PDB file of C-alpha atoms in Angstrom:
ATOM      1  CA  ASP A  17      29.506  34.661   3.222  1.00 78.00           C
ATOM      2  CA  ILE A  18      29.128  32.208   6.109  1.00 85.00           C
ATOM      3  CA  ASP A  19      32.225  30.371   7.330  1.00 90.00           C
ATOM      4  CA  HIS A  20      30.801  26.917   8.014  1.00 90.00           C
ATOM      5  CA  LEU A  21      34.177  25.743   9.342  1.00 90.00           C
ATOM      6  CA  ASN A  22      33.927  28.236  12.207  1.00 94.00           C
ATOM      7  CA  LEU A  23      32.932  26.284  15.329  1.00 95.00           C
ATOM      8  CA  ARG A  24      30.830  29.163  16.668  1.00 96.00           C
ATOM      9  CA  VAL A  25      28.905  29.354  13.386  1.00 95.00           C
ATOM     10  CA  GLN A  26      28.280  25.616  13.521  1.00 95.00           C
ATOM     11  CA  LYS A  27      27.136  25.790  17.158  1.00 97.00           C
ATOM     12  CA  GLU A  28      24.733  28.677  16.560  1.00 97.00           C
ATOM     13  CA  LEU A  29      23.259  27.155  13.410  1.00 96.00           C
ATOM     14  CA  VAL A  30      22.700  23.827  15.159  1.00 97.00           C
ATOM     15  CA  GLU A  31      20.982  25.661  18.042  1.00 98.00           C
ATOM     16  CA  TRP A  32      18.769  27.485  15.525  1.00 98.00           C
ATOM     17  CA  LEU A  33      17.855  24.242  13.733  1.00 98.00           C
ATOM     18  CA  ASN A  34      16.963  22.572  17.014  1.00 98.00           C
ATOM     19  CA  TRP A  35      14.835  25.603  17.956  1.00 98.00           C
ATOM     20  CA  LEU A  36      13.010  25.309  14.617  1.00 98.00           C
ATOM     21  CA  LYS A  37      12.331  21.653  15.443  1.00 97.00           C
ATOM     22  CA  ALA A  38      11.353  21.944  19.091  1.00 97.00           C
ATOM     23  CA  ASP A  39       9.546  25.293  19.178  1.00 98.00           C
ATOM     24  CA  ILE A  40       8.228  25.858  15.655  1.00 98.00           C
ATOM     25  CA  GLY A  41       7.568  22.275  14.576  1.00 98.00           C
ATOM     26  CA  PHE A  42       9.726  21.875  11.468  1.00 97.00           C
ATOM     27  CA  ASP A  43      11.012  18.316  11.039  1.00 95.00           C
ATOM     28  CA  GLY A  44      12.980  18.474   7.780  1.00 97.00           C
ATOM     29  CA  TRP A  45      15.655  20.613   6.120  1.00 98.00           C
ATOM     30  CA  ARG A  46      16.340  21.697   2.545  1.00 98.00           C
ATOM     31  CA  PHE A  47      20.021  22.453   1.888  1.00 97.00           C
ATOM     32  CA  ASP A  48      20.068  25.225  -0.702  1.00 95.00           C
ATOM     33  CA  PHE A  49      23.043  25.457  -3.104  1.00 95.00           C
ATOM     34  CA  ALA A  50      24.620  22.441  -1.402  1.00 95.00           C
ATOM     35  CA  LYS A  51      27.500  22.336  -3.883  1.00 92.00           C
ATOM     36  CA  GLY A  52      28.646  25.620  -2.305  1.00 90.00           C
ATOM     37  CA  TYR A  53      29.875  23.897   0.869  1.00 90.00           C
ATOM     38  CA  SER A  54      31.145  20.445   1.692  1.00 93.00           C
ATOM     39  CA  ALA A  55      29.015  17.430   2.484  1.00 96.00           C
ATOM     40  CA  ASP A  56      31.025  17.142   5.714  1.00 96.00           C
ATOM     41  CA  VAL A  57      29.483  20.425   6.881  1.00 95.00           C
ATOM     42  CA  ALA A  58      25.967  19.311   5.969  1.00 96.00           C
ATOM     43  CA  LYS A  59      26.610  16.119   7.935  1.00 97.00           C
ATOM     44  CA  ILE A  60      27.367  18.152  11.065  1.00 97.00           C
ATOM     45  CA  TYR A  61      24.032  19.972  10.845  1.00 97.00           C
ATOM     46  CA  ILE A  62      22.072  16.794  10.113  1.00 98.00           C
ATOM     47  CA  ASP A  63      23.757  14.697  12.800  1.00 98.00           C
ATOM     48  CA  ARG A  64      23.335  17.352  15.484  1.00 98.00           C
ATOM     49  CA  SER A  65      19.731  18.307  14.688  1.00 98.00           C
ATOM     50  CA  GLU A  66      18.406  14.854  13.697  1.00 97.00           C
ATOM     51  CA  PRO A  67      15.673  15.862  11.221  1.00 98.00           C
ATOM     52  CA  SER A  68      13.282  13.213   9.945  1.00 98.00           C
ATOM     53  CA  PHE A  69      14.093  14.289   6.381  1.00 98.00           C
ATOM     54  CA  ALA A  70      16.763  16.345   4.616  1.00 98.00           C
ATOM     55  CA  VAL A  71      17.175  17.134   0.933  1.00 98.00           C
ATOM     56  CA  ALA A  72      20.035  18.862  -0.843  1.00 98.00           C
ATOM     57  CA  GLU A  73      19.993  21.007  -3.965  1.00 98.00           C
ATOM     58  CA  ILE A  74      23.074  19.951  -5.952  1.00 97.00           C
ATOM     59  CA  TRP A  75      22.454  21.492  -9.352  1.00 97.00           C
ATOM     60  CA  THR A  76      25.279  20.879 -11.806  1.00 96.00           C
ATOM     61  CA  SER A  77      25.278  20.784 -15.587  1.00 96.00           C
ATOM     62  CA  LEU A  78      24.520  17.567 -17.455  1.00 97.00           C
ATOM     63  CA  ALA A  79      26.986  16.237 -20.032  1.00 97.00           C
ATOM     64  CA  TYR A  80      25.966  17.522 -23.468  1.00 97.00           C
ATOM     65  CA  GLY A  81      26.844  16.354 -26.969  1.00 95.00           C
ATOM     66  CA  GLY A  82      27.636  18.376 -30.070  1.00 95.00           C
ATOM     67  CA  ASP A  83      23.922  18.614 -30.908  1.00 93.00           C
ATOM     68  CA  GLY A  84      23.259  20.562 -27.711  1.00 93.00           C
ATOM     69  CA  LYS A  85      21.275  17.716 -26.175  1.00 94.00           C
ATOM     70  CA  PRO A  86      22.199  15.641 -23.112  1.00 95.00           C
ATOM     71  CA  ASN A  87      24.319  12.549 -23.695  1.00 95.00           C
ATOM     72  CA  LEU A  88      22.559   9.243 -23.121  1.00 92.00           C
ATOM     73  CA  ASN A  89      25.060   8.382 -20.397  1.00 95.00           C
ATOM     74  CA  GLN A  90      24.783  10.720 -17.402  1.00 97.00           C
ATOM     75  CA  ASP A  91      26.579   8.486 -14.909  1.00 97.00           C
ATOM     76  CA  GLN A  92      29.006  11.212 -13.819  1.00 97.00           C
ATOM     77  CA  HIS A  93      26.121  13.582 -13.099  1.00 98.00           C
ATOM     78  CA  ARG A  94      24.167  11.166 -10.930  1.00 97.00           C
ATOM     79  CA  GLN A  95      27.360   9.939  -9.274  1.00 98.00           C
ATOM     80  CA  GLU A  96      27.776  13.433  -7.808  1.00 97.00           C
ATOM     81  CA  LEU A  97      24.356  13.143  -6.180  1.00 98.00           C
ATOM     82  CA  VAL A  98      25.132   9.673  -4.835  1.00 98.00           C
ATOM     83  CA  ASN A  99      28.522  10.837  -3.516  1.00 98.00           C
ATOM     84  CA  TRP A 100      26.913  13.638  -1.506  1.00 98.00           C
ATOM     85  CA  VAL A 101      24.487  11.244   0.205  1.00 98.00           C
ATOM     86  CA  ASP A 102      27.327   8.782   0.847  1.00 98.00           C
ATOM     87  CA  LYS A 103      29.432  11.438   2.564  1.00 97.00           C
ATOM     88  CA  VAL A 104      26.564  12.776   4.639  1.00 97.00           C
ATOM     89  CA  GLY A 105      25.492   9.272   5.642  1.00 96.00           C
ATOM     90  CA  GLY A 106      23.487   6.884   3.531  1.00 95.00           C
ATOM     91  CA  LYS A 107      21.735   5.351   6.546  1.00 95.00           C
ATOM     92  CA  GLY A 108      20.448   8.706   7.760  1.00 96.00           C
ATOM     93  CA  PRO A 109      17.680  11.015   6.500  1.00 98.00           C
ATOM     94  CA  ALA A 110      19.724  12.718   3.763  1.00 98.00           C
ATOM     95  CA  THR A 111      18.452  12.775   0.164  1.00 98.00           C
ATOM     96  CA  THR A 112      19.126  14.900  -2.921  1.00 98.00           C
ATOM     97  CA  PHE A 113      16.926  16.382  -5.614  1.00 98.00           C
ATOM     98  CA  ASP A 114      17.233  14.152  -8.681  1.00 98.00           C
ATOM     99  CA  PHE A 115      18.429  16.761 -11.160  1.00 98.00           C
ATOM    100  CA  THR A 116      19.630  13.974 -13.462  1.00 98.00           C
ATOM    101  CA  THR A 117      16.092  12.668 -13.950  1.00 98.00           C
ATOM    102  CA  LYS A 118      14.773  16.236 -14.352  1.00 98.00           C
ATOM    103  CA  GLY A 119      17.261  17.053 -17.111  1.00 98.00           C
ATOM    104  CA  ILE A 120      16.659  13.834 -19.032  1.00 98.00           C
ATOM    105  CA  LEU A 121      12.872  14.098 -18.724  1.00 98.00           C
ATOM    106  CA  ASN A 122      12.981  17.667 -20.082  1.00 98.00           C
ATOM    107  CA  VAL A 123      14.290  16.353 -23.390  1.00 97.00           C
ATOM    108  CA  ALA A 124      12.734  12.881 -23.433  1.00 98.00           C
ATOM    109  CA  VAL A 125       9.137  14.129 -23.572  1.00 98.00           C
ATOM    110  CA  GLU A 126       9.955  16.046 -26.767  1.00 98.00           C
ATOM    111  CA  GLY A 127       9.817  12.906 -28.926  1.00 97.00           C
ATOM    112  CA  GLU A 128      12.905  11.167 -27.485  1.00 98.00           C
ATOM    113  CA  LEU A 129      11.384   8.844 -24.903  1.00 98.00           C
ATOM    114  CA  TRP A 130      14.097   6.263 -25.610  1.00 98.00           C
ATOM    115  CA  ARG A 131      16.218   8.368 -23.246  1.00 98.00           C
ATOM    116  CA  LEU A 132      14.233   7.010 -20.290  1.00 98.00           C
ATOM    117  CA  ARG A 133      15.957   3.636 -20.516  1.00 98.00           C
ATOM    118  CA  GLY A 134      19.634   3.811 -19.605  1.00 95.00           C
ATOM    119  CA  THR A 135      22.366   1.662 -21.090  1.00 91.00           C
ATOM    120  CA  ASP A 136      21.895  -0.776 -18.170  1.00 94.00           C
ATOM    121  CA  GLY A 137      18.159  -1.101 -18.876  1.00 96.00           C
ATOM    122  CA  LYS A 138      17.243   0.869 -15.750  1.00 97.00           C
ATOM    123  CA  ALA A 139      16.012   4.420 -15.199  1.00 98.00           C
ATOM    124  CA  PRO A 140      18.771   6.835 -16.312  1.00 98.00           C
ATOM    125  CA  GLY A 141      18.519   9.246 -13.372  1.00 98.00           C
ATOM    126  CA  MET A 142      19.468   8.870  -9.731  1.00 98.00           C
ATOM    127  CA  ILE A 143      16.348   6.723  -9.270  1.00 98.00           C
ATOM    128  CA  GLY A 144      18.062   4.074 -11.375  1.00 98.00           C
ATOM    129  CA  TRP A 145      20.881   3.778  -8.824  1.00 98.00           C
ATOM    130  CA  TRP A 146      19.623   4.821  -5.397  1.00 98.00           C
ATOM    131  CA  PRO A 147      15.896   5.619  -5.553  1.00 98.00           C
ATOM    132  CA  ALA A 148      15.461   5.699  -1.771  1.00 98.00           C
ATOM    133  CA  LYS A 149      17.659   8.806  -1.711  1.00 98.00           C
ATOM    134  CA  ALA A 150      16.301  10.554  -4.830  1.00 98.00           C
ATOM    135  CA  VAL A 151      13.700  13.333  -4.630  1.00 98.00           C
ATOM    136  CA  THR A 152      12.183  13.613  -8.093  1.00 98.00           C
ATOM    137  CA  PHE A 153      10.565  16.762  -9.467  1.00 98.00           C
ATOM    138  CA  VAL A 154       9.332  18.311 -12.714  1.00 98.00           C
ATOM    139  CA  ASP A 155      10.121  21.955 -11.920  1.00 98.00           C
ATOM    140  CA  ASN A 156      10.933  24.081  -8.887  1.00 96.00           C
ATOM    141  CA  HIS A 157      11.122  27.786  -8.046  1.00 94.00           C
ATOM    142  CA  ASP A 158      14.453  28.108  -9.876  1.00 95.00           C
ATOM    143  CA  THR A 159      13.829  26.038 -13.004  1.00 97.00           C
ATOM    144  CA  GLY A 160      10.231  27.142 -13.573  1.00 93.00           C
ATOM    145  CA  SER A 161       8.067  29.939 -12.155  1.00 86.00           C
ATOM    146  CA  THR A 162       9.344  33.499 -12.569  1.00 84.00           C
ATOM    147  CA  GLN A 163      13.028  32.537 -12.821  1.00 88.00           C
ATOM    148  CA  HIS A 164      12.393  30.125 -15.681  1.00 89.00           C
ATOM    149  CA  MET A 165      16.010  28.918 -15.758  1.00 94.00           C
ATOM    150  CA  TRP A 166      15.536  25.321 -16.947  1.00 96.00           C
ATOM    151  CA  PRO A 167      11.793  24.873 -17.462  1.00 97.00           C
ATOM    152  CA  PHE A 168       9.999  21.668 -18.325  1.00 98.00           C
ATOM    153  CA  PRO A 169       8.162  21.891 -21.689  1.00 97.00           C
ATOM    154  CA  SER A 170       4.966  23.603 -20.541  1.00 97.00           C
ATOM    155  CA  ASP A 171       2.599  21.574 -22.742  1.00 97.00           C
ATOM    156  CA  ARG A 172       4.041  18.275 -21.471  1.00 98.00           C
ATOM    157  CA  VAL A 173       4.182  18.880 -17.728  1.00 98.00           C
ATOM    158  CA  MET A 174       1.628  16.162 -16.980  1.00 98.00           C
ATOM    159  CA  GLN A 175       3.812  13.581 -18.735  1.00 98.00           C
ATOM    160  CA  GLY A 176       6.489  14.545 -16.218  1.00 98.00           C
ATOM    161  CA  TYR A 177       4.109  14.003 -13.315  1.00 99.00           C
ATOM    162  CA  ALA A 178       2.850  10.710 -14.768  1.00 98.00           C
ATOM    163  CA  TYR A 179       6.499   9.592 -14.688  1.00 99.00           C
ATOM    164  CA  ILE A 180       7.596  10.750 -11.236  1.00 99.00           C
ATOM    165  CA  LEU A 181       4.322   9.913  -9.452  1.00 99.00           C
ATOM    166  CA  THR A 182       4.368   6.295 -10.647  1.00 98.00           C
ATOM    167  CA  HIS A 183       8.096   5.681 -10.334  1.00 98.00           C
ATOM    168  CA  PRO A 184      10.447   4.966  -7.431  1.00 98.00           C
ATOM    169  CA  GLY A 185      12.003   7.921  -5.656  1.00 98.00           C
ATOM    170  CA  THR A 186      10.236  10.519  -3.517  1.00 98.00           C
ATOM    171  CA  PRO A 187       8.226  12.744  -5.871  1.00 98.00           C
ATOM    172  CA  CYS A 188       7.884  16.471  -5.210  1.00 98.00           C
ATOM    173  CA  ILE A 189       4.965  18.503  -6.624  1.00 98.00           C
ATOM    174  CA  PHE A 190       5.597  22.114  -7.673  1.00 98.00           C
ATOM    175  CA  TYR A 191       3.264  24.660  -6.041  1.00 97.00           C
ATOM    176  CA  ASP A 192       2.733  26.583  -9.292  1.00 97.00           C
ATOM    177  CA  HIS A 193       1.638  23.505 -11.213  1.00 98.00           C
ATOM    178  CA  PHE A 194      -0.743  22.360  -8.485  1.00 98.00           C
ATOM    179  CA  PHE A 195      -2.368  25.665  -7.559  1.00 97.00           C
ATOM    180  CA  ASP A 196      -1.828  28.079 -10.475  1.00 97.00           C
ATOM    181  CA  TRP A 197      -1.830  25.954 -13.639  1.00 97.00           C
ATOM    182  CA  GLY A 198      -5.175  24.221 -13.131  1.00 97.00           C
ATOM    183  CA  LEU A 199      -3.519  20.780 -12.887  1.00 98.00           C
ATOM    184  CA  LYS A 200      -4.649  19.959  -9.334  1.00 98.00           C
ATOM    185  CA  GLU A 201      -7.249  17.346 -10.302  1.00 98.00           C
ATOM    186  CA  GLU A 202      -4.966  15.553 -12.784  1.00 98.00           C
ATOM    187  CA  ILE A 203      -2.091  15.472 -10.315  1.00 98.00           C
ATOM    188  CA  ASP A 204      -4.442  14.349  -7.535  1.00 98.00           C
ATOM    189  CA  ARG A 205      -5.540  11.354  -9.608  1.00 98.00           C
ATOM    190  CA  LEU A 206      -1.917  10.283 -10.071  1.00 98.00           C
ATOM    191  CA  VAL A 207      -1.207  10.729  -6.367  1.00 98.00           C
ATOM    192  CA  SER A 208      -4.246   8.555  -5.613  1.00 98.00           C
ATOM    193  CA  VAL A 209      -2.911   5.770  -7.845  1.00 98.00           C
ATOM    194  CA  ARG A 210       0.474   5.931  -6.112  1.00 98.00           C
ATOM    195  CA  THR A 211      -1.107   5.879  -2.647  1.00 98.00           C
ATOM    196  CA  ARG A 212      -3.711   3.219  -3.404  1.00 98.00           C
ATOM    197  CA  HIS A 213      -1.153   0.761  -4.756  1.00 98.00           C
ATOM    198  CA  GLY A 214       1.532   1.515  -2.191  1.00 98.00           C
ATOM    199  CA  ILE A 215       4.148   2.719  -4.679  1.00 98.00           C
ATOM    200  CA  HIS A 216       7.142   3.939  -2.668  1.00 98.00           C
ATOM    201  CA  SER A 217      10.677   5.257  -3.024  1.00 98.00           C
ATOM    202  CA  GLU A 218      12.158   1.786  -3.514  1.00 98.00           C
ATOM    203  CA  SER A 219       9.450   0.249  -5.685  1.00 98.00           C
ATOM    204  CA  LYS A 220      10.533  -2.181  -8.401  1.00 98.00           C
ATOM    205  CA  LEU A 221      10.675  -0.691 -11.902  1.00 98.00           C
ATOM    206  CA  GLN A 222      10.502  -2.765 -15.077  1.00 98.00           C
ATOM    207  CA  ILE A 223      10.832  -0.826 -18.321  1.00 98.00           C
ATOM    208  CA  ILE A 224       8.800  -2.609 -21.003  1.00 97.00           C
ATOM    209  CA  GLU A 225       9.409  -0.296 -23.954  1.00 97.00           C
ATOM    210  CA  ALA A 226      11.370   2.896 -24.608  1.00 98.00           C
ATOM    211  CA  ASP A 227      11.105   4.242 -28.169  1.00 98.00           C
ATOM    212  CA  ALA A 228      10.922   7.769 -29.580  1.00 98.00           C
ATOM    213  CA  ASP A 229       7.117   7.917 -29.269  1.00 98.00           C
ATOM    214  CA  LEU A 230       6.480   5.434 -26.443  1.00 98.00           C
ATOM    215  CA  TYR A 231       7.694   4.795 -22.915  1.00 98.00           C
ATOM    216  CA  LEU A 232       5.989   1.953 -21.082  1.00 98.00           C
ATOM    217  CA  ALA A 233       6.925   0.712 -17.621  1.00 98.00           C
ATOM    218  CA  GLU A 234       5.500  -1.496 -14.884  1.00 98.00           C
ATOM    219  CA  ILE A 235       5.958  -0.692 -11.196  1.00 98.00           C
ATOM    220  CA  ASP A 236       5.722  -3.328  -8.445  1.00 98.00           C
ATOM    221  CA  ASP A 237       3.643  -5.542 -10.766  1.00 97.00           C
ATOM    222  CA  LYS A 238       0.716  -3.271  -9.832  1.00 97.00           C
ATOM    223  CA  VAL A 239       0.835  -0.152 -11.982  1.00 98.00           C
ATOM    224  CA  ILE A 240       1.676   0.444 -15.653  1.00 98.00           C
ATOM    225  CA  VAL A 241       2.422   3.903 -17.031  1.00 98.00           C
ATOM    226  CA  LYS A 242       2.590   5.006 -20.657  1.00 98.00           C
ATOM    227  CA  LEU A 243       4.103   8.222 -21.972  1.00 98.00           C
ATOM    228  CA  GLY A 244       4.060   9.382 -25.560  1.00 98.00           C
ATOM    229  CA  PRO A 245       1.654   9.787 -28.465  1.00 97.00           C
ATOM    230  CA  ARG A 246       1.595   6.142 -29.591  1.00 96.00           C
ATOM    231  CA  TYR A 247      -1.991   5.046 -29.068  1.00 91.00           C
ATOM    232  CA  ASP A 248      -2.125   1.326 -29.795  1.00 90.00           C
ATOM    233  CA  VAL A 249      -0.284  -0.402 -26.958  1.00 93.00           C
ATOM    234  CA  GLY A 250      -2.933  -2.969 -26.035  1.00 86.00           C
ATOM    235  CA  ASN A 251      -0.713  -5.891 -27.002  1.00 92.00           C
ATOM    236  CA  LEU A 252       1.876  -4.736 -24.432  1.00 93.00           C
ATOM    237  CA  ILE A 253      -0.530  -4.427 -21.496  1.00 93.00           C
ATOM    238  CA  PRO A 254      -0.928  -7.656 -19.472  1.00 88.00           C
ATOM    239  CA  GLY A 255      -4.428  -8.937 -18.804  1.00 88.00           C
ATOM    240  CA  GLY A 256      -6.230  -7.687 -15.717  1.00 91.00           C
ATOM    241  CA  PHE A 257      -5.020  -4.077 -15.926  1.00 95.00           C
ATOM    242  CA  LYS A 258      -7.611  -1.298 -16.314  1.00 95.00           C
ATOM    243  CA  VAL A 259      -7.053   2.377 -17.079  1.00 96.00           C
ATOM    244  CA  ALA A 260      -6.950   4.357 -13.809  1.00 98.00           C
ATOM    245  CA  THR A 261      -6.267   7.806 -15.233  1.00 98.00           C
ATOM    246  CA  HIS A 262      -5.095   9.387 -18.483  1.00 98.00           C
ATOM    247  CA  GLY A 263      -4.385  12.731 -20.107  1.00 98.00           C
ATOM    248  CA  ASN A 264      -2.499  14.328 -22.966  1.00 97.00           C
ATOM    249  CA  ASP A 265      -0.005  11.677 -24.170  1.00 98.00           C
ATOM    250  CA  TYR A 266      -0.013   9.655 -20.943  1.00 98.00           C
ATOM    251  CA  ALA A 267      -2.048   6.882 -19.357  1.00 98.00           C
ATOM    252  CA  VAL A 268      -1.855   4.826 -16.172  1.00 98.00           C
ATOM    253  CA  TRP A 269      -3.301   1.336 -15.682  1.00 98.00           C
TER     254      TRP A 269
END
């Protein structure tokens, strides 16, 4: 175990981080298992090394109901993520992985897309509260890959990417999906839409529809994304929008 309250430990770790920046060229940090030490400690390392970006892994359990599925309201879960950023410094480079969005998306794409509209009408994950500080993802090396601890439904992974790559937040693409699963071209097309239309971490999200078989949302009045098997949504798409890319149970205009 490392005693992060030990001043010598802090000094040597800060020196190492600054060496990684100055000599090796790293400019961002990932704080692994960040719930294992206080946000005050993470703040010391961020303040004294001044990275351009920092993201924390704060993986806690969602609130579940008697049916074994996540409750609609996950405010306590995302509040933990917000609290960490607040304590580290909301005006600095600190962000957290949006595990709330990940957990809800896991279930929503299995015929429960109504979950993607929270009780306040906004996105139900951290991106609904503080998108500038939320790093969204579909899977990572813990949840997917060989560890397979909380995997996204494998036949619906592209619905997950259609969501995070069109929505606010800072989306993160999983190496396995991009290089090993044969999804590179599909993901690339979504990235191109995001880049071309200037969608960013604080883009405006308007949820048009959220039913069991259909999720429809408009981002920055420029991009519309549809998830789910419902095919006939033409009456919900404003004039002037053309399909940019589509795949299994998703489309982007």
